[in-house]
C-alpha cells in the first residue's frame, strides 16, 4: 500500500519537473508554462521553519517566453498572456476536460468538474476530486463539505465569486468517493498544471491528504504536513485537513483555523 502511494508521488513529481522544463508531452496537455521560477517539494530535513525550501530551479520563464512556441512545443510563459486570453484558455481547457477520456473515471462520471472561480485570485483551493453533488452539478465543492469550505474562506475574506479559484486533483468523480488511483491522478495532472499557470494564484490551499501529498511531494500524514508553508513552483502553499474530514472530526477545527490564519498572514504581508 505504502509503496504504491510513494510510487504515485514519484510519478507526479517527475511530471511536475517535465512540465517546468518544457511542458507535458501529452495529447491532452496544452503548452502553457507555469509563470514562476522554482518547483515543488520541500527538502526532507527542514522542519519547523515557517517556509520550506523548493526542489530546485527551473529555467527562467523569460527564456521560454523569448522562444515562444517551437516545433518541439515549448510552452509559452503564462504571465505574458493577457487576462482575456487566460480566461479564453481556461474555457477551452474546461471543454477539453468535459470531453476527456484519458482515464477510466470518464466512464462513470455524470459531469466532469473542471473548476471555478476568478483569475489572479488570492488563493487557489485544491481538493481531491468531485463527490456526488459535484458530479451532478459540474461544479467543485458544492456539497456539504463545499459549503463548509466556503465558510472557512469567508472567515478570512475569501470567496470563489470574488478572489478565489477552486479545483481538484482529478476532475471526474471516483466511484463511491474512493481515493483517485495513481494512473488517474497522473492522467489528470496536466490539467491542474495548466490551470495554475493560467489562473496565477497568489497562494495555494491544499485540502486533504491526497492533494497535499501530491503537491508537496512528501508522503506524510496530513496531520504532520500541515501547520507550515511550502512552495509550489514559487507559489506559497498551505496544506490543511479536508472539510469532510473536519465535519467528521471536530478536533480538526482548531488546526484548520490556525492554517487559515497562516494563509491570511501570507496574503497580508
Ligand atoms: N471534495 C473534494 O475534494 N472536491 C470537491 O470538489 C468536492 C468534495
Ligand atoms: Fe480526464 Fe481527469 Fe476525467 Fe480522467 S479524471 S477522464 S484524466 S478529466
PDB file of C-alpha atoms and ligand atoms in Angstrom:
ATOM      1  CA  UNK A   1       0.000   0.000   0.000  1.00  0.00           C
ATOM      2  CA  UNK A   2       2.566   2.467   1.140  1.00  0.00           C
ATOM      3  CA  UNK A   3       4.911   1.734  -1.740  1.00  0.00           C
ATOM      4  CA  UNK A   4       2.118   2.232  -4.178  1.00  0.00           C
ATOM      5  CA  UNK A   5       1.354   5.691  -2.848  1.00  0.00           C
ATOM      6  CA  UNK A   6       5.049   6.582  -2.859  1.00  0.00           C
ATOM      7  CA  UNK A   7       5.298   5.410  -6.449  1.00  0.00           C
ATOM      8  CA  UNK A   8       2.398   7.657  -7.312  1.00  0.00           C
ATOM      9  CA  UNK A   9       4.087  10.651  -5.760  1.00  0.00           C
ATOM     10  CA  UNK A  10       7.274   9.872  -7.602  1.00  0.00           C
ATOM     11  CA  UNK A  11       5.458   9.755 -10.936  1.00  0.00           C
ATOM     12  CA  UNK A  12       3.702  13.018 -10.243  1.00  0.00           C
ATOM     13  CA  UNK A  13       6.868  14.764  -9.123  1.00  0.00           C
ATOM     14  CA  UNK A  14       8.539  13.689 -12.350  1.00  0.00           C
ATOM     15  CA  UNK A  15       5.528  15.123 -14.133  1.00  0.00           C
ATOM     16  CA  UNK A  16       5.973  18.451 -12.383  1.00  0.00           C
ATOM     17  CA  UNK A  17       9.622  18.529 -13.419  1.00  0.00           C
ATOM     18  CA  UNK A  18       8.722  17.676 -17.004  1.00  0.00           C
ATOM     19  CA  UNK A  19       6.155  20.452 -17.030  1.00  0.00           C
ATOM     20  CA  UNK A  20       8.521  23.046 -15.655  1.00  0.00           C
ATOM     21  CA  UNK A  21      11.191  22.005 -18.102  1.00  0.00           C
ATOM     22  CA  UNK A  22       9.080  22.277 -21.185  1.00  0.00           C
ATOM     23  CA  UNK A  23       5.522  21.134 -20.857  1.00  0.00           C
ATOM     24  CA  UNK A  24       3.901  17.743 -20.843  1.00  0.00           C
ATOM     25  CA  UNK A  25       4.234  15.602 -23.920  1.00  0.00           C
ATOM     26  CA  UNK A  26       0.646  14.503 -23.554  1.00  0.00           C
ATOM     27  CA  UNK A  27      -2.112  14.576 -26.105  1.00  0.00           C
ATOM     28  CA  UNK A  28      -4.483  16.489 -23.855  1.00  0.00           C
ATOM     29  CA  UNK A  29      -1.949  18.968 -22.490  1.00  0.00           C
ATOM     30  CA  UNK A  30      -1.711  22.484 -23.826  1.00  0.00           C
ATOM     31  CA  UNK A  31       1.669  24.245 -23.977  1.00  0.00           C
ATOM     32  CA  UNK A  32       1.377  26.867 -21.279  1.00  0.00           C
ATOM     33  CA  UNK A  33       4.115  27.002 -18.687  1.00  0.00           C
ATOM     34  CA  UNK A  34       3.976  27.841 -15.027  1.00  0.00           C
ATOM     35  CA  UNK A  35       4.815  31.513 -14.659  1.00  0.00           C
ATOM     36  CA  UNK A  36       7.083  31.100 -11.673  1.00  0.00           C
ATOM     37  CA  UNK A  37      10.604  30.050 -11.082  1.00  0.00           C
ATOM     38  CA  UNK A  38      11.034  27.085  -8.788  1.00  0.00           C
ATOM     39  CA  UNK A  39       9.375  23.727  -8.251  1.00  0.00           C
ATOM     40  CA  UNK A  40       7.506  21.823  -5.610  1.00  0.00           C
ATOM     41  CA  UNK A  41       8.635  19.864  -2.665  1.00  0.00           C
ATOM     42  CA  UNK A  42      10.468  20.904   0.468  1.00  0.00           C
ATOM     43  CA  UNK A  43      13.725  19.287   1.495  1.00  0.00           C
ATOM     44  CA  UNK A  44      13.112  16.311   3.718  1.00  0.00           C
ATOM     45  CA  UNK A  45      15.108  17.522   6.685  1.00  0.00           C
ATOM     46  CA  UNK A  46      13.825  21.056   7.054  1.00  0.00           C
ATOM     47  CA  UNK A  47      11.339  21.050   9.864  1.00  0.00           C
ATOM     48  CA  UNK A  48       9.993  23.798  11.996  1.00  0.00           C
ATOM     49  CA  UNK A  49      10.787  26.740   9.709  1.00  0.00           C
ATOM     50  CA  UNK A  50       7.840  28.751   8.521  1.00  0.00           C
ATOM     51  CA  UNK A  51       8.740  28.427   4.852  1.00  0.00           C
ATOM     52  CA  UNK A  52      10.253  25.275   3.426  1.00  0.00           C
ATOM     53  CA  UNK A  53      12.638  25.198   0.529  1.00  0.00           C
ATOM     54  CA  UNK A  54      11.748  24.380  -3.064  1.00  0.00           C
ATOM     55  CA  UNK A  55      13.001  21.400  -5.046  1.00  0.00           C
ATOM     56  CA  UNK A  56      15.214  23.277  -7.398  1.00  0.00           C
ATOM     57  CA  UNK A  57      15.370  25.906 -10.059  1.00  0.00           C
ATOM     58  CA  UNK A  58      13.676  25.704 -13.403  1.00  0.00           C
ATOM     59  CA  UNK A  59      14.618  27.824 -16.408  1.00  0.00           C
ATOM     60  CA  UNK A  60      13.557  31.449 -16.126  1.00  0.00           C
ATOM     61  CA  UNK A  61      10.156  31.940 -17.680  1.00  0.00           C
ATOM     62  CA  UNK A  62      11.535  34.730 -19.824  1.00  0.00           C
ATOM     63  CA  UNK A  63      13.872  32.334 -21.637  1.00  0.00           C
ATOM     64  CA  UNK A  64      10.963  30.252 -22.693  1.00  0.00           C
ATOM     65  CA  UNK A  65       8.844  33.276 -23.487  1.00  0.00           C
ATOM     66  CA  UNK A  66      11.504  34.516 -25.863  1.00  0.00           C
ATOM     67  CA  UNK A  67      11.383  31.209 -27.678  1.00  0.00           C
ATOM     68  CA  UNK A  68       7.586  31.218 -27.933  1.00  0.00           C
ATOM     69  CA  UNK A  69       6.055  28.023 -29.213  1.00  0.00           C
ATOM     70  CA  UNK A  70       8.663  25.978 -31.038  1.00  0.00           C
ATOM     71  CA  UNK A  71       8.144  22.883 -33.162  1.00  0.00           C
ATOM     72  CA  UNK A  72       9.070  20.886 -30.078  1.00  0.00           C
ATOM     73  CA  UNK A  73       6.058  22.501 -28.397  1.00  0.00           C
ATOM     74  CA  UNK A  74       7.960  24.626 -25.852  1.00  0.00           C
ATOM     75  CA  UNK A  75       5.333  26.252 -23.666  1.00  0.00           C
ATOM     76  CA  UNK A  76       4.514  29.900 -23.562  1.00  0.00           C
ATOM     77  CA  UNK A  77       5.098  31.895 -20.414  1.00  0.00           C
ATOM     78  CA  UNK A  78       1.661  32.344 -18.936  1.00  0.00           C
ATOM     79  CA  UNK A  79       2.496  35.735 -17.442  1.00  0.00           C
ATOM     80  CA  UNK A  80       2.755  37.147 -20.951  1.00  0.00           C
ATOM     81  CA  UNK A  81      -0.837  36.221 -21.724  1.00  0.00           C
ATOM     82  CA  UNK A  82      -3.337  38.970 -21.012  1.00  0.00           C
ATOM     83  CA  UNK A  83      -6.284  38.239 -18.701  1.00  0.00           C
ATOM     84  CA  UNK A  84      -8.782  37.888 -21.550  1.00  0.00           C
ATOM     85  CA  UNK A  85      -6.546  35.332 -23.250  1.00  0.00           C
ATOM     86  CA  UNK A  86      -6.066  33.411 -19.994  1.00  0.00           C
ATOM     87  CA  UNK A  87      -9.850  33.289 -19.492  1.00  0.00           C
ATOM     88  CA  UNK A  88     -10.305  32.125 -23.040  1.00  0.00           C
ATOM     89  CA  UNK A  89      -7.787  29.339 -22.492  1.00  0.00           C
ATOM     90  CA  UNK A  90      -9.442  28.313 -19.232  1.00  0.00           C
ATOM     91  CA  UNK A  91     -12.754  27.896 -21.058  1.00  0.00           C
ATOM     92  CA  UNK A  92     -11.007  25.912 -23.741  1.00  0.00           C
ATOM     93  CA  UNK A  93      -9.385  23.759 -21.019  1.00  0.00           C
ATOM     94  CA  UNK A  94     -12.809  23.189 -19.437  1.00  0.00           C
ATOM     95  CA  UNK A  95     -14.116  21.997 -22.801  1.00  0.00           C
ATOM     96  CA  UNK A  96     -11.212  19.555 -23.096  1.00  0.00           C
ATOM     97  CA  UNK A  97     -11.867  18.276 -19.555  1.00  0.00           C
ATOM     98  CA  UNK A  98     -15.563  17.831 -20.277  1.00  0.00           C
ATOM     99  CA  UNK A  99     -14.747  15.678 -23.287  1.00  0.00           C
ATOM    100  CA  UNK A 100     -11.754  13.918 -21.684  1.00  0.00           C
ATOM    101  CA  UNK A 101     -11.393  10.130 -21.785  1.00  0.00           C
ATOM    102  CA  UNK A 102      -7.787   9.874 -20.563  1.00  0.00           C
ATOM    103  CA  UNK A 103      -8.539   7.713 -17.559  1.00  0.00           C
ATOM    104  CA  UNK A 104     -11.298   5.277 -16.653  1.00  0.00           C
ATOM    105  CA  UNK A 105     -13.101   7.796 -14.428  1.00  0.00           C
ATOM    106  CA  UNK A 106     -14.726   9.193 -17.573  1.00  0.00           C
ATOM    107  CA  UNK A 107     -16.780   6.004 -17.820  1.00  0.00           C
ATOM    108  CA  UNK A 108     -18.593   6.515 -14.521  1.00  0.00           C
ATOM    109  CA  UNK A 109     -18.841  10.316 -14.302  1.00  0.00           C
ATOM    110  CA  UNK A 110     -22.022  12.204 -14.937  1.00  0.00           C
ATOM    111  CA  UNK A 111     -20.418  15.617 -15.312  1.00  0.00           C
ATOM    112  CA  UNK A 112     -16.721  16.409 -15.287  1.00  0.00           C
ATOM    113  CA  UNK A 113     -15.788  19.200 -12.854  1.00  0.00           C
ATOM    114  CA  UNK A 114     -13.076  21.425 -14.311  1.00  0.00           C
ATOM    115  CA  UNK A 115     -13.054  24.116 -11.590  1.00  0.00           C
ATOM    116  CA  UNK A 116     -14.465  27.574 -10.916  1.00  0.00           C
ATOM    117  CA  UNK A 117     -13.536  30.984  -9.588  1.00  0.00           C
ATOM    118  CA  UNK A 118     -11.731  34.153 -10.595  1.00  0.00           C
ATOM    119  CA  UNK A 119      -8.361  34.559 -12.306  1.00  0.00           C
ATOM    120  CA  UNK A 120      -5.470  36.174 -10.404  1.00  0.00           C
ATOM    121  CA  UNK A 121      -7.067  35.023  -7.146  1.00  0.00           C
ATOM    122  CA  UNK A 122      -5.618  35.449  -3.685  1.00  0.00           C
ATOM    123  CA  UNK A 123      -5.927  31.690  -3.227  1.00  0.00           C
ATOM    124  CA  UNK A 124      -6.406  28.575  -5.334  1.00  0.00           C
ATOM    125  CA  UNK A 125      -8.002  25.799  -3.303  1.00  0.00           C
ATOM    126  CA  UNK A 126      -7.100  22.310  -4.490  1.00  0.00           C
ATOM    127  CA  UNK A 127      -9.181  19.341  -3.371  1.00  0.00           C
ATOM    128  CA  UNK A 128      -9.094  15.683  -4.233  1.00  0.00           C
ATOM    129  CA  UNK A 129     -11.915  15.046  -6.677  1.00  0.00           C
ATOM    130  CA  UNK A 130     -15.640  15.594  -7.199  1.00  0.00           C
ATOM    131  CA  UNK A 131     -18.192  13.921  -4.926  1.00  0.00           C
ATOM    132  CA  UNK A 132     -21.799  13.086  -5.743  1.00  0.00           C
ATOM    133  CA  UNK A 133     -23.095  16.688  -5.682  1.00  0.00           C
ATOM    134  CA  UNK A 134     -20.214  17.932  -7.808  1.00  0.00           C
ATOM    135  CA  UNK A 135     -20.665  15.056 -10.276  1.00  0.00           C
ATOM    136  CA  UNK A 136     -24.322  16.030 -10.614  1.00  0.00           C
ATOM    137  CA  UNK A 137     -23.728  19.783 -10.991  1.00  0.00           C
ATOM    138  CA  UNK A 138     -20.353  20.006 -12.736  1.00  0.00           C
ATOM    139  CA  UNK A 139     -19.177  22.499 -10.083  1.00  0.00           C
ATOM    140  CA  UNK A 140     -16.443  21.948  -7.456  1.00  0.00           C
ATOM    141  CA  UNK A 141     -17.167  21.826  -3.729  1.00  0.00           C
ATOM    142  CA  UNK A 142     -20.912  22.463  -3.789  1.00  0.00           C
ATOM    143  CA  UNK A 143     -21.988  19.682  -1.397  1.00  0.00           C
ATOM    144  CA  UNK A 144     -21.881  19.746   2.374  1.00  0.00           C
ATOM    145  CA  UNK A 145     -18.066  19.784   2.507  1.00  0.00           C
ATOM    146  CA  UNK A 146     -18.024  22.551  -0.077  1.00  0.00           C
ATOM    147  CA  UNK A 147     -20.401  24.750   1.877  1.00  0.00           C
ATOM    148  CA  UNK A 148     -18.204  24.237   4.910  1.00  0.00           C
ATOM    149  CA  UNK A 149     -15.129  25.132   2.865  1.00  0.00           C
ATOM    150  CA  UNK A 150     -16.862  28.354   1.760  1.00  0.00           C
ATOM    151  CA  UNK A 151     -17.229  29.269   5.442  1.00  0.00           C
ATOM    152  CA  UNK A 152     -13.532  28.763   6.098  1.00  0.00           C
ATOM    153  CA  UNK A 153     -12.741  31.008   3.162  1.00  0.00           C
ATOM    154  CA  UNK A 154     -15.287  33.611   4.179  1.00  0.00           C
ATOM    155  CA  UNK A 155     -13.693  33.786   7.641  1.00  0.00           C
ATOM    156  CA  UNK A 156     -10.583  35.243   6.036  1.00  0.00           C
ATOM    157  CA  UNK A 157     -12.403  37.344   3.420  1.00  0.00           C
ATOM    158  CA  UNK A 158     -12.090  34.891   0.577  1.00  0.00           C
ATOM    159  CA  UNK A 159     -14.792  33.752  -1.812  1.00  0.00           C
ATOM    160  CA  UNK A 160     -14.892  31.805  -5.059  1.00  0.00           C
ATOM    161  CA  UNK A 161     -17.002  34.624  -6.522  1.00  0.00           C
ATOM    162  CA  UNK A 162     -14.611  37.400  -5.543  1.00  0.00           C
ATOM    163  CA  UNK A 163     -10.996  36.366  -5.023  1.00  0.00           C
ATOM    164  CA  UNK A 164     -10.560  32.592  -5.030  1.00  0.00           C
ATOM    165  CA  UNK A 165     -10.383  29.720  -7.506  1.00  0.00           C
ATOM    166  CA  UNK A 166     -11.339  26.116  -6.705  1.00  0.00           C
ATOM    167  CA  UNK A 167     -10.093  22.979  -8.453  1.00  0.00           C
ATOM    168  CA  UNK A 168      -9.351  19.330  -7.797  1.00  0.00           C
ATOM    169  CA  UNK A 169      -6.597  16.794  -8.464  1.00  0.00           C
ATOM    170  CA  UNK A 170      -8.964  14.668 -10.572  1.00  0.00           C
ATOM    171  CA  UNK A 171     -11.804  16.287 -12.490  1.00  0.00           C
ATOM    172  CA  UNK A 172     -14.123  13.272 -12.587  1.00  0.00           C
ATOM    173  CA  UNK A 173     -15.706  11.564  -9.588  1.00  0.00           C
ATOM    174  CA  UNK A 174     -14.032   8.387  -8.331  1.00  0.00           C
ATOM    175  CA  UNK A 175     -16.808   5.794  -7.770  1.00  0.00           C
ATOM    176  CA  UNK A 176     -18.035   5.726  -4.147  1.00  0.00           C
ATOM    177  CA  UNK A 177     -15.655   8.601  -3.393  1.00  0.00           C
ATOM    178  CA  UNK A 178     -12.650   6.305  -3.243  1.00  0.00           C
ATOM    179  CA  UNK A 179      -9.166   7.830  -3.473  1.00  0.00           C
ATOM    180  CA  UNK A 180      -8.063   8.546  -7.022  1.00  0.00           C
ATOM    181  CA  UNK A 181      -5.786   5.792  -8.312  1.00  0.00           C
ATOM    182  CA  UNK A 182      -2.205   6.655  -9.308  1.00  0.00           C
ATOM    183  CA  UNK A 183      -2.969   6.351 -13.014  1.00  0.00           C
ATOM    184  CA  UNK A 184      -5.977   8.661 -12.624  1.00  0.00           C
ATOM    185  CA  UNK A 185      -4.176  11.423 -10.702  1.00  0.00           C
ATOM    186  CA  UNK A 186      -1.353  11.250 -13.176  1.00  0.00           C
ATOM    187  CA  UNK A 187      -3.581  11.342 -16.234  1.00  0.00           C
ATOM    188  CA  UNK A 188      -5.403  14.383 -14.874  1.00  0.00           C
ATOM    189  CA  UNK A 189      -2.382  16.245 -13.554  1.00  0.00           C
ATOM    190  CA  UNK A 190      -1.591  18.205 -16.741  1.00  0.00           C
ATOM    191  CA  UNK A 191      -4.961  19.961 -16.449  1.00  0.00           C
ATOM    192  CA  UNK A 192      -4.162  21.167 -12.952  1.00  0.00           C
ATOM    193  CA  UNK A 193      -0.748  22.431 -14.034  1.00  0.00           C
ATOM    194  CA  UNK A 194      -2.327  24.368 -16.893  1.00  0.00           C
ATOM    195  CA  UNK A 195      -4.930  25.784 -14.527  1.00  0.00           C
ATOM    196  CA  UNK A 196      -2.297  27.012 -12.108  1.00  0.00           C
ATOM    197  CA  UNK A 197      -0.371  28.607 -14.959  1.00  0.00           C
ATOM    198  CA  UNK A 198      -3.455  30.329 -16.392  1.00  0.00           C
ATOM    199  CA  UNK A 199      -5.156  31.276 -13.108  1.00  0.00           C
ATOM    200  CA  UNK A 200      -1.927  32.545 -11.483  1.00  0.00           C
ATOM    201  CA  UNK A 201      -2.962  32.308  -7.822  1.00  0.00           C
ATOM    202  CA  UNK A 202      -1.087  34.254  -5.182  1.00  0.00           C
ATOM    203  CA  UNK A 203      -1.267  31.265  -2.808  1.00  0.00           C
ATOM    204  CA  UNK A 204      -2.413  27.644  -2.855  1.00  0.00           C
ATOM    205  CA  UNK A 205      -4.504  25.925  -0.161  1.00  0.00           C
ATOM    206  CA  UNK A 206      -4.495  22.125  -0.470  1.00  0.00           C
ATOM    207  CA  UNK A 207      -7.322  20.461   1.430  1.00  0.00           C
ATOM    208  CA  UNK A 208      -6.849  16.877   2.499  1.00  0.00           C
ATOM    209  CA  UNK A 209      -4.104  14.297   2.386  1.00  0.00           C
ATOM    210  CA  UNK A 210      -4.311  13.407  -1.307  1.00  0.00           C
ATOM    211  CA  UNK A 211      -3.869  16.904  -2.765  1.00  0.00           C
ATOM    212  CA  UNK A 212      -1.360  17.905  -0.071  1.00  0.00           C
ATOM    213  CA  UNK A 213       0.896  14.894  -0.564  1.00  0.00           C
ATOM    214  CA  UNK A 214       0.892  15.257  -4.324  1.00  0.00           C
ATOM    215  CA  UNK A 215       1.667  18.973  -4.435  1.00  0.00           C
ATOM    216  CA  UNK A 216       4.120  18.972  -1.530  1.00  0.00           C
ATOM    217  CA  UNK A 217       5.790  15.827  -2.801  1.00  0.00           C
ATOM    218  CA  UNK A 218       6.040  14.183   0.560  1.00  0.00           C
ATOM    219  CA  UNK A 219       4.386  11.014   1.768  1.00  0.00           C
ATOM    220  CA  UNK A 220       3.375  12.003   5.295  1.00  0.00           C
ATOM    221  CA  UNK A 221       0.063  12.192   7.095  1.00  0.00           C
ATOM    222  CA  UNK A 222      -1.849  15.432   6.646  1.00  0.00           C
ATOM    223  CA  UNK A 223      -1.513  15.941  10.394  1.00  0.00           C
ATOM    224  CA  UNK A 224       2.253  16.134  10.091  1.00  0.00           C
ATOM    225  CA  UNK A 225       2.324  18.052   6.787  1.00  0.00           C
ATOM    226  CA  UNK A 226       0.025  20.844   7.938  1.00  0.00           C
ATOM    227  CA  UNK A 227       0.974  23.813  10.079  1.00  0.00           C
ATOM    228  CA  UNK A 228       3.582  25.375   7.819  1.00  0.00           C
ATOM    229  CA  UNK A 229       4.076  26.979   4.451  1.00  0.00           C
ATOM    230  CA  UNK A 230       5.574  25.168   1.460  1.00  0.00           C
ATOM    231  CA  UNK A 231       6.362  26.436  -2.007  1.00  0.00           C
ATOM    232  CA  UNK A 232       4.820  25.002  -5.141  1.00  0.00           C
ATOM    233  CA  UNK A 233       6.630  26.327  -8.156  1.00  0.00           C
ATOM    234  CA  UNK A 234       7.337  29.552  -6.306  1.00  0.00           C
ATOM    235  CA  UNK A 235       3.772  29.895  -5.001  1.00  0.00           C
ATOM    236  CA  UNK A 236       3.295  29.702  -1.202  1.00  0.00           C
ATOM    237  CA  UNK A 237       1.282  26.585  -0.385  1.00  0.00           C
ATOM    238  CA  UNK A 238      -0.597  25.901   2.862  1.00  0.00           C
ATOM    239  CA  UNK A 239      -1.901  22.356   3.450  1.00  0.00           C
ATOM    240  CA  UNK A 240      -4.818  21.645   5.760  1.00  0.00           C
ATOM    241  CA  UNK A 241      -7.419  18.992   6.536  1.00  0.00           C
ATOM    242  CA  UNK A 242     -10.232  18.213   4.105  1.00  0.00           C
ATOM    243  CA  UNK A 243     -13.542  19.844   5.094  1.00  0.00           C
ATOM    244  CA  UNK A 244     -15.308  16.462   5.025  1.00  0.00           C
ATOM    245  CA  UNK A 245     -12.705  15.141   7.487  1.00  0.00           C
ATOM    246  CA  UNK A 246     -13.304  18.113   9.752  1.00  0.00           C
ATOM    247  CA  UNK A 247     -17.071  17.543   9.603  1.00  0.00           C
ATOM    248  CA  UNK A 248     -16.394  14.043  10.942  1.00  0.00           C
ATOM    249  CA  UNK A 249     -13.721  15.107  13.461  1.00  0.00           C
ATOM    250  CA  UNK A 250     -14.457  18.370  15.316  1.00  0.00           C
ATOM    251  CA  UNK A 251     -10.979  18.092  16.846  1.00  0.00           C
ATOM    252  CA  UNK A 252      -9.564  19.253  13.497  1.00  0.00           C
ATOM    253  CA  UNK A 253     -11.376  22.579  13.688  1.00  0.00           C
ATOM    254  CA  UNK A 254      -8.722  24.341  15.695  1.00  0.00           C
ATOM    255  CA  UNK A 255      -5.786  23.290  13.481  1.00  0.00           C
ATOM    256  CA  UNK A 256      -7.800  24.315  10.407  1.00  0.00           C
ATOM    257  CA  UNK A 257      -8.381  27.742  11.912  1.00  0.00           C
ATOM    258  CA  UNK A 258      -4.658  28.038  12.574  1.00  0.00           C
ATOM    259  CA  UNK A 259      -3.980  27.091   8.956  1.00  0.00           C
ATOM    260  CA  UNK A 260      -6.464  29.691   7.709  1.00  0.00           C
ATOM    261  CA  UNK A 261      -4.756  32.332   9.811  1.00  0.00           C
ATOM    262  CA  UNK A 262      -1.417  31.196   8.401  1.00  0.00           C
ATOM    263  CA  UNK A 263      -2.831  31.627   4.899  1.00  0.00           C
ATOM    264  CA  UNK A 264      -4.178  35.049   5.793  1.00  0.00           C
ATOM    265  CA  UNK A 265      -0.792  36.093   7.180  1.00  0.00           C
ATOM    266  CA  UNK A 266       0.825  35.351   3.819  1.00  0.00           C
ATOM    267  CA  UNK A 267      -1.829  37.361   1.987  1.00  0.00           C
ATOM    268  CA  UNK A 268      -1.426  40.397   4.167  1.00  0.00           C
ATOM    269  CA  UNK A 269       2.327  40.529   4.449  1.00  0.00           C
TER     270      UNK A 269
HETATM  271  N1  LIG B   1     -14.323  17.018  -2.169  1.00  0.00           N
HETATM  272  C1  LIG B   1     -13.286  17.365  -2.965  1.00  0.00           C
HETATM  273  O1  LIG B   1     -12.135  17.038  -2.702  1.00  0.00           O
HETATM  274  N2  LIG B   1     -13.577  18.101  -4.043  1.00  0.00           N
HETATM  275  C2  LIG B   1     -14.811  18.501  -4.373  1.00  0.00           C
HETATM  276  O2  LIG B   1     -14.960  19.185  -5.369  1.00  0.00           O
HETATM  277  C3  LIG B   1     -15.858  18.128  -3.513  1.00  0.00           C
HETATM  278  C4  LIG B   1     -15.597  17.378  -2.419  1.00  0.00           C
HETATM  279 FE1  LIG B   2      -9.779  13.008 -17.966  1.00  0.00          FE
HETATM  280 FE2  LIG B   2      -9.145  13.779 -15.499  1.00  0.00          FE
HETATM  281 FE3  LIG B   2     -11.614  12.921 -16.032  1.00  0.00          FE
HETATM  282 FE4  LIG B   2      -9.595  11.184 -16.009  1.00  0.00          FE
HETATM  283  S1  LIG B   2     -10.351  12.396 -14.241  1.00  0.00           S
HETATM  284  S2  LIG B   2     -11.206  11.328 -17.575  1.00  0.00           S
HETATM  285  S3  LIG B   2      -7.915  12.450 -16.836  1.00  0.00           S
HETATM  286  S4  LIG B   2     -10.632  14.777 -16.868  1.00  0.00           S
END
